[in-house]
Amino acid sequence: MNEKNMSKEQLLKELHTLQKQNAELQKRIIQQKRQNASGEKTIQESDELLMQIIQGNSVPTFVIDKDHKITHWNKACEKLTGIKADVVIGTKKQWSAFYSAERPLMADIIVDSTPEEKIARYYKEGYRKSELIEAAYESEDFFADMGKEGRWLFFTAVPLKDSKGNVVGAIETLQDITRQKQAEKELIKHQKHLEDLVKERTIKLHESELKYRAIVEKSHDAIYIYYNEDFLFVNDRTCEKSGYSKEELYKMNLWNLLHPDDKKRIMKIGRDRARGIKVPSTYEARIIRKDGKVRDCEFAVTTISYQGKYAALGVARDITDRKKAEEEIKAYQTHLKIINNILRHDIANIFAVIKSALHIFRNNEDKEMLLEAERNIHKGIAIIERMRKLEYFISMHKTLNIYDLNTFFESIKNNYLPLQIIVNGKAKVFADEALESVFDNLIMNAVIHGKADTVRITIEKKIEDCIIKVIDNGNGIPDNIKDKIFEESFKYGVKGHTGLGLYIVQKIIERYAGNIKVEDNKPKGTVFIIILKLVK
């Protein structure tokens, strides 16, 4: 546990544990001495164990012997003070970490069994006997010589006694409570500010009680006041948004309205606010209505004085429709990006084919090349039309259509002549106009980059899914790039072929709630495996 986040009670428990462990070590030494005249090995082992216990403790800790010499100075203590253990162990300079001039620390006073009057002289009214640990004293003080601006420390010292009850040393633990003190100061300031505001507002509320009631009760937002986990006030809108009556809300734990996945986070914000720790002024969370429906809400909460209690005033706004609209806009933007990528990538490929065909025609006057160019012009027009329909389809928030894969593949096979495309299997899947772009990219990659002359497509039904495999006999894809080929900016080869086509394929498949992966074909070539939702 981070010692800065440790409470004083936890710190005392840690110290109590150390004290018990030390007592156990003393007992072991005595028992071993009775069994072994020398006992030297046992003492050495026990000292090593004590060292491990102290060093392993996350709480800054040091130990002195009866001569006030430092015997242990753990790493947490090094971090807090900035002084290494090897500098102070064996010396009486424990004071140097905290004061500019020599004076006894609490541990020194404990070792000397100093009367309580002397403790009071050094620590005035800032010390007290520990309620948890016998013969221990604790205090907190500001140390101006520590760091640039000084530090507040909470510290506890406990005597270490031998089997006969003689004090043989003392152990002192420390906790940096500077942030806590600063938070307390800020809390007081914040409280005063809020109290002034509440006082001012209370006067105004008393002057216009009817107007206040009208505003609160007719507010579009849910307005409520709570203390700990109980509602003290709720307006009509709170009832409307939650589905509970006022009587039901006043009897229930307010945290039970929160969605289980959000409850822990929001409760922490509430606890931090109560402690004066800075928290977000607004935050989002989900609530569960009485009818079980989940609603997204935006909360704004502040602390107030209400009916003599330090309470919290909350305003909750239902943002479910807004969140849904934001998600739809985000999805729409993603889909438009896919459409744009399809157009840029596929049209660029078509232009490349047309350019190549016209170049061959100019050199050889091969009229077949003019026909090839014309076919690709029509193909480009068809892609633009498909993307126009797809954009309209998405903007209207329509669901996916049912596609018969056999009919679909028969309609596109002639686009790739003289490539041989063999289709086996039958199935129907959910897809849209972009499906042709998926298989166009996979087939063209097999031909252009893989140099394949045959593509085999298998269709298999499996419970809820349809598994489509696009298998070619080309050059295949190197193992070292298989994990990268679906990345948008990926490039490979001497000509720097981009991965945009396969990136488009993956994004379209994801839109269909499917997935795609790549494997090697045997003896050569590539297999793309696509899984789509099966129409039963």
PDB file of C-alpha atoms in Angstrom, residues 22 31 176-177 189 238 241 265 301 322 367 390 423 463:
ATOM      1  CA  ASN A  22       9.853  -8.255  16.981  1.00  0.00           C
ATOM      2  CA  GLN A  31      14.329 -20.481  23.070  1.00  0.00           C
ATOM      3  CA  ASP A 176       3.662  12.089   5.102  1.00  0.00           C
ATOM      4  CA  ILE A 177       0.292  13.815   5.676  1.00  0.00           C
ATOM      5  CA  LYS A 189     -11.802  27.239   2.484  1.00  0.00           C
ATOM      6  CA  THR A 238     -36.352  12.648 -10.393  1.00  0.00           C
ATOM      7  CA  LYS A 241     -36.611   9.713 -14.733  1.00  0.00           C
ATOM      8  CA  ARG A 265     -16.532   4.799  -9.563  1.00  0.00           C
ATOM      9  CA  VAL A 301     -23.096  17.604  -7.739  1.00  0.00           C
ATOM     10  CA  ARG A 322     -27.688  12.485 -26.982  1.00  0.00           C
ATOM     11  CA  LYS A 367      -8.679  -3.362 -79.786  1.00  0.00           C
ATOM     12  CA  LEU A 390     -24.343   2.600 -49.448  1.00  0.00           C
ATOM     13  CA  VAL A 423     -17.417 -21.493 -55.906  1.00  0.00           C
ATOM     14  CA  ILE A 463     -24.590 -22.879 -36.338  1.00  0.00           C
TER      15      ILE A 463
END
